[in-house]
mmCIF file of C-alpha atoms in Angstrom:
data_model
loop_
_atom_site.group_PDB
_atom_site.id
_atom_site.type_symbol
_atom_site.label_atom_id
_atom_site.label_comp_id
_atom_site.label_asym_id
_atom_site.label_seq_id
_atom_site.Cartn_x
_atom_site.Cartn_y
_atom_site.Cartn_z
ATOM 1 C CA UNK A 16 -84.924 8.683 166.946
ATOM 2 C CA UNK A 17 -84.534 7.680 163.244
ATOM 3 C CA UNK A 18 -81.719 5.443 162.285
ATOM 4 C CA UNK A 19 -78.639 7.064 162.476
ATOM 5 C CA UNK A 20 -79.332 10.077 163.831
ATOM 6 C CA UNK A 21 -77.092 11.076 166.976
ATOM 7 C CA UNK A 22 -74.151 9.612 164.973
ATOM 8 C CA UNK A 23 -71.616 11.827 163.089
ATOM 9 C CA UNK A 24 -70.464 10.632 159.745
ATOM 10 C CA UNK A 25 -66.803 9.800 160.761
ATOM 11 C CA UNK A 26 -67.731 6.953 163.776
ATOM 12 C CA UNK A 27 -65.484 4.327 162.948
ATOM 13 C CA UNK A 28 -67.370 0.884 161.424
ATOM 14 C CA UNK A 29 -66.654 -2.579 163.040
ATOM 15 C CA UNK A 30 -65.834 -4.500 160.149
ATOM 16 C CA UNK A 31 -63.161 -1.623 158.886
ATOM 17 C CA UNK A 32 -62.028 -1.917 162.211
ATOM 18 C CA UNK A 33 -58.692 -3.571 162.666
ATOM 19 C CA UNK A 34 -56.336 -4.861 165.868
ATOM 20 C CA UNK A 35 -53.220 -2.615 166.479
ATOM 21 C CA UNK A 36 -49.727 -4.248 165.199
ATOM 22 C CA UNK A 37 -47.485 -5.381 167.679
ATOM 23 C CA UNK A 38 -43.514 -4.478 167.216
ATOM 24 C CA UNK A 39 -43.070 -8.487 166.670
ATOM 25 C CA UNK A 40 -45.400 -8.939 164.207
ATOM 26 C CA UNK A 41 -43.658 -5.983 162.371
ATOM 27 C CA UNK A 42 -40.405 -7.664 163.015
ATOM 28 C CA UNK A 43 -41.429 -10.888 161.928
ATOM 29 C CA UNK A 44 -43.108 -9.473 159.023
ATOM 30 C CA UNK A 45 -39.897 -7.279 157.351
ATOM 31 C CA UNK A 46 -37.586 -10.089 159.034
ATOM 32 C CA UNK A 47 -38.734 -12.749 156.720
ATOM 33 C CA UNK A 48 -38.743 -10.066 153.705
ATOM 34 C CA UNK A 49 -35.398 -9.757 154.126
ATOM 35 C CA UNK A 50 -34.490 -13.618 154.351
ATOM 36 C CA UNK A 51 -35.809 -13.771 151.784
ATOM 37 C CA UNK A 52 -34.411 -10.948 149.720
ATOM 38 C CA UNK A 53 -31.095 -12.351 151.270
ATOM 39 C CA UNK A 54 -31.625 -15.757 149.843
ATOM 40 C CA UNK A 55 -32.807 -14.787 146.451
ATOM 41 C CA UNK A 56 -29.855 -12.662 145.761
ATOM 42 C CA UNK A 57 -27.194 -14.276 147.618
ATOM 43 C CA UNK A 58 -27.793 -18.230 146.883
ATOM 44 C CA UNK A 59 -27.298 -17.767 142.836
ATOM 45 C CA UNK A 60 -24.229 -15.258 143.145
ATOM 46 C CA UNK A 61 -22.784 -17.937 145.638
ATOM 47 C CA UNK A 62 -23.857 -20.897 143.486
ATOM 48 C CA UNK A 63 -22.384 -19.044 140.387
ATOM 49 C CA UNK A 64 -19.193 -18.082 141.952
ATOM 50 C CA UNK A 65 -18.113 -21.490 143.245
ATOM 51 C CA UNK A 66 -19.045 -22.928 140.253
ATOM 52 C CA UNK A 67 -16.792 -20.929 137.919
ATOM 53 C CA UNK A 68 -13.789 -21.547 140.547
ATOM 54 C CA UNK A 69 -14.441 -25.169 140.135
ATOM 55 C CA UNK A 70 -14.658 -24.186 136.758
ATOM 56 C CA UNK A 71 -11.286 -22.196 136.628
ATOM 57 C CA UNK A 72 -9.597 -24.894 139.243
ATOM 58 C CA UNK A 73 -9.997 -27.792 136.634
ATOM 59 C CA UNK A 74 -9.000 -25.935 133.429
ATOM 60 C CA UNK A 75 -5.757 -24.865 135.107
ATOM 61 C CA UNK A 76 -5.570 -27.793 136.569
ATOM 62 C CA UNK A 77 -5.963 -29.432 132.592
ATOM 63 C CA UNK A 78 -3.373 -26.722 131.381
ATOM 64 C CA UNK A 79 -0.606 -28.085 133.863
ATOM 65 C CA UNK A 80 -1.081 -31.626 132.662
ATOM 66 C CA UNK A 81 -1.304 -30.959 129.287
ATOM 67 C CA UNK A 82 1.621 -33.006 128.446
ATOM 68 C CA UNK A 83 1.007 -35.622 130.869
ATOM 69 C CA UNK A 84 0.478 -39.148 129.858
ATOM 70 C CA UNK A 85 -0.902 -42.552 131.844
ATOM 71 C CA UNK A 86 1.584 -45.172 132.962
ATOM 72 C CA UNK A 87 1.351 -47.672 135.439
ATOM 73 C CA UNK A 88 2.881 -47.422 138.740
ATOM 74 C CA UNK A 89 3.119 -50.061 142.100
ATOM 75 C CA UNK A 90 2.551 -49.303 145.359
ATOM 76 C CA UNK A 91 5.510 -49.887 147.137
ATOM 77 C CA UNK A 92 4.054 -50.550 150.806
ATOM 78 C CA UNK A 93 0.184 -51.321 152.067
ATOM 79 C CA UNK A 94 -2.599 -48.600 151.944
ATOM 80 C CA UNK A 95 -3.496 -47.973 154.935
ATOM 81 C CA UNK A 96 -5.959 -45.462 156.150
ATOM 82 C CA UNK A 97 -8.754 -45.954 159.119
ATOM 83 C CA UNK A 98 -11.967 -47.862 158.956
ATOM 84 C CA UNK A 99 -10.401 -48.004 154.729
ATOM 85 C CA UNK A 100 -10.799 -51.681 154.287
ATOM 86 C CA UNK A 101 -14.032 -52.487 155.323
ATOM 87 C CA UNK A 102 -15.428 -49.757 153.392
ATOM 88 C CA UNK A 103 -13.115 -50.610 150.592
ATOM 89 C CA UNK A 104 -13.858 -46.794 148.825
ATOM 90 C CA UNK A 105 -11.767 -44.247 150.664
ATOM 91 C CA UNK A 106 -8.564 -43.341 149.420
ATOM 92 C CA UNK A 107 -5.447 -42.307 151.161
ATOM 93 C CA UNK A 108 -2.011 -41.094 150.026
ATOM 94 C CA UNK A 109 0.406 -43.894 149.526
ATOM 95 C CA UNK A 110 4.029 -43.665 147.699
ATOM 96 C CA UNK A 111 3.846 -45.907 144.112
ATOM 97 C CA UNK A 112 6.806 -46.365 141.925
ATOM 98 C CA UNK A 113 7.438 -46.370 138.060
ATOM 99 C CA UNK A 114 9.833 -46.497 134.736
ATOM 100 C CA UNK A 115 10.028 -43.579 132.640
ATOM 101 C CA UNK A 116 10.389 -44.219 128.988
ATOM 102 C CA UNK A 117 14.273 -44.385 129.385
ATOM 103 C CA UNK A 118 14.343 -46.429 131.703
ATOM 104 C CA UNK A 119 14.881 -44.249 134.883
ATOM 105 C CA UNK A 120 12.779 -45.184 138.175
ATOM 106 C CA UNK A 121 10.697 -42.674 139.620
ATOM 107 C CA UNK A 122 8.493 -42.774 143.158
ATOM 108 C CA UNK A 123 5.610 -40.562 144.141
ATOM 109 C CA UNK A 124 2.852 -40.311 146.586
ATOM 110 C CA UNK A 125 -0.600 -40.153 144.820
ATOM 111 C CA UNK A 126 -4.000 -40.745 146.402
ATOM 112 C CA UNK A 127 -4.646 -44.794 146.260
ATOM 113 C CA UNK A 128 -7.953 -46.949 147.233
ATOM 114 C CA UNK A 129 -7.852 -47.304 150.974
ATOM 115 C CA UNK A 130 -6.501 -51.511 151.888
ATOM 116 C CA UNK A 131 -4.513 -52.365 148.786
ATOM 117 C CA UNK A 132 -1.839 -54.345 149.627
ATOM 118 C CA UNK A 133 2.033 -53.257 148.419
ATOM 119 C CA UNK A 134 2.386 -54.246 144.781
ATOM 120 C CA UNK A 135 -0.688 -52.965 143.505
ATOM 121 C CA UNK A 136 -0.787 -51.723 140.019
ATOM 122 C CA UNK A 137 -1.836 -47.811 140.092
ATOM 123 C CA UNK A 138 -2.570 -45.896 137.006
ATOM 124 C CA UNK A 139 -1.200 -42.503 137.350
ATOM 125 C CA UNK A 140 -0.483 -39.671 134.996
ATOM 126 C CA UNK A 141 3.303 -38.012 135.070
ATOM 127 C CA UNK A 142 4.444 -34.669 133.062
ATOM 128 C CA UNK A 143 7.993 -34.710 131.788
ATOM 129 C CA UNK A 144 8.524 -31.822 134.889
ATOM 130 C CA UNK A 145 7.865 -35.024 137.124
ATOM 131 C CA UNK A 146 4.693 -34.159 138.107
ATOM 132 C CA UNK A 147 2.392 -37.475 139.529
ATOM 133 C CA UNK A 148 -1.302 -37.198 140.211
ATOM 134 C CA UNK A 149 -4.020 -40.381 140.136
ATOM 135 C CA UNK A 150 -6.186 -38.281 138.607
ATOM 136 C CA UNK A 151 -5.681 -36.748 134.511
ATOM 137 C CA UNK A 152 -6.690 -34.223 133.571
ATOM 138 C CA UNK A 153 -10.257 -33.179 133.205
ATOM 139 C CA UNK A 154 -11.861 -32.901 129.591
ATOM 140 C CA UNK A 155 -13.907 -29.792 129.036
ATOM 141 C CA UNK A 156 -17.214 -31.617 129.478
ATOM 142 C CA UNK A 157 -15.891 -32.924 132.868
ATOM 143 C CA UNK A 158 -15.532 -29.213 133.749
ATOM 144 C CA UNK A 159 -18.450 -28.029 133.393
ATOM 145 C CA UNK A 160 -19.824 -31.004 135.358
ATOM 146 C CA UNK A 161 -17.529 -30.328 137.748
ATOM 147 C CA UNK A 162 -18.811 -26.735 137.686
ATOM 148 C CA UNK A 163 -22.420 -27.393 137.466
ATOM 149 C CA UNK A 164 -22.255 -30.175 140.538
ATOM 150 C CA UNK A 165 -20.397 -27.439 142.777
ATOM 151 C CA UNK A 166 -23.169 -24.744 142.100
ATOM 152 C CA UNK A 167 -25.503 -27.283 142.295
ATOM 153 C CA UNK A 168 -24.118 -28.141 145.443
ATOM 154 C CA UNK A 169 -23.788 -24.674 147.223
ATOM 155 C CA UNK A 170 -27.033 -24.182 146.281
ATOM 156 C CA UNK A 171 -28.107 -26.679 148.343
ATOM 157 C CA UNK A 172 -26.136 -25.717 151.002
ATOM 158 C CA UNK A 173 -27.441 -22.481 150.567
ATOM 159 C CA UNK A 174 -31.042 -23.547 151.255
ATOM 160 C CA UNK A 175 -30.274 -25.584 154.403
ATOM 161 C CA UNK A 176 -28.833 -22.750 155.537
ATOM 162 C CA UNK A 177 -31.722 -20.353 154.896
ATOM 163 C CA UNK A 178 -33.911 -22.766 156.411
ATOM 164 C CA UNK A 179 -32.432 -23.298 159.647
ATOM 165 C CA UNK A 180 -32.038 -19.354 160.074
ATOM 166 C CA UNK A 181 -35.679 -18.679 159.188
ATOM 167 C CA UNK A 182 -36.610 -21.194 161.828
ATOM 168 C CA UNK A 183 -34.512 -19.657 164.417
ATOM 169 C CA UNK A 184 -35.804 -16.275 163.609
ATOM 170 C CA UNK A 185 -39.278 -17.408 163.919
ATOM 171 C CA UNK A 186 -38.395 -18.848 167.415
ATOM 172 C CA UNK A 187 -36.681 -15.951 168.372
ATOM 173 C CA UNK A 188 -40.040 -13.878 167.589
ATOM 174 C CA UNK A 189 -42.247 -16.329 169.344
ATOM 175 C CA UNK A 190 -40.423 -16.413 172.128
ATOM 176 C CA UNK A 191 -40.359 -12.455 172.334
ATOM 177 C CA UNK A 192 -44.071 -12.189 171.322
ATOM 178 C CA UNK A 193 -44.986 -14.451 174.448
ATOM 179 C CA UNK A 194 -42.950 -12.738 176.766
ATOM 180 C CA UNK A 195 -44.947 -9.664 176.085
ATOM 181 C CA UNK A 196 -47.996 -11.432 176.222
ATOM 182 C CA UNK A 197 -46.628 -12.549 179.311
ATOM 183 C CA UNK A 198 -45.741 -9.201 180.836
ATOM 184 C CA UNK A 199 -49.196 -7.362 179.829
ATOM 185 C CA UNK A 200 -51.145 -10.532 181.518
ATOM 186 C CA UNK A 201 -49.487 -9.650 184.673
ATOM 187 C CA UNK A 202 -50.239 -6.080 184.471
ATOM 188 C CA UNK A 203 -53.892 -6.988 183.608
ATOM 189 C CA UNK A 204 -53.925 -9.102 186.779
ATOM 190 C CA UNK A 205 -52.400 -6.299 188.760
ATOM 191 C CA UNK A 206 -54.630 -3.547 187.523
ATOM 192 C CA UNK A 207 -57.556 -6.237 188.421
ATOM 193 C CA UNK A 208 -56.429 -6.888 191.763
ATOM 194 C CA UNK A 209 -55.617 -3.371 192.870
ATOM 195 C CA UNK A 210 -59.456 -2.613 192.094
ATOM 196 C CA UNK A 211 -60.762 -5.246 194.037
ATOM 197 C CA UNK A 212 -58.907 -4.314 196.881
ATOM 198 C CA UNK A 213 -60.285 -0.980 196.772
ATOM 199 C CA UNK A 214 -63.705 -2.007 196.389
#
């Protein structure tokens, strides 16, 4: 017979041939598309977003205290606050005390270093509306640190998070795929079995 002949034209080759797709490769496949899809589009809008808010939160926050100027206030009892002491950089709210310029004592609770003991001078920044914070306000390069360090941050927080869910969906898969190996392993034994018996 010469080569080929008894063969039509359409018989399938075994190096184009290819193994059938399982439904969890095909999930696992488009799954991880779309994580990442997800992740490309949602991390930068998040990052972006909470980084104009900080943005926003520190010019308004610059806006209220325009008018505000620094004085130097005293605690007027301890700083307490847990575990504060040893570490020596936590800071609690404690209430402080100060002159305005006529003379007229004022108190306040402001956020103080964590341990210092009652007299402690404090600078603090007051508004002629009364308002006390420890902190002034932020300058417009401080802002946009502020803004870049809380995209910068959600960012981060972004990735951790896409991480740990495209982990958990490749479990998930595994653990699906095996159960079907599983399951068609026992109906190969079965079949095998059954036609031994009836041998």
């Amino acid at each position: 017979m010469p080569p080929g002949e008894g063969q039509g034209n359409d018989a399938p080759s075994t190096s184009t041939r290819r193994l059938p797709i399982r439904a969890s490769d095909r999930i696992q496949r488009w799954g991880r598309v779309l994580l990442v899809v997800v992740f490309l589009l949602a991390a930068p809008l998040a990052s972006a977003a909470t980084g104009r808010a900080a943005h926003d939160a520190e010019t308004r926050r610059a806006a209220t205290l325009s008018d505000a100027r620094k004085v130097e206030a005293r605690l007027i009892s301890d700083a307490d606050g847990p575990v504060a002491a040893a570490i020596g950089r936590t800071t609690v709210r404690a209430p402080v005390r100060w002159k305005q310029p006529d003379g007229t004592a004022r108190t306040a609770v402001v956020s103080v270093w964590a341990g210092s003991p009652a007299g402690t001078t404090v600078p603090i920044w007051t508004t002629a509306q009364g308002v006390a914070t420890s902190r002034g306000p932020a300058t417009p390069g401080e802002a946009v640190a502020s803004a870049w360090m809380t995209a910068a941050g959600t960012f981060a927080a972004a990735t951790g998070l896409f991480v740990a869910v495209w982990k958990f969906f490749t479990k998930l898969v595994d653990h699906i795929r095996y159960m079907g190996w599983e399951k068609e392993w026992d109906e190969v034994e079965a079949e095998l079995s059954e036609r031994f018996r009836n041998r």
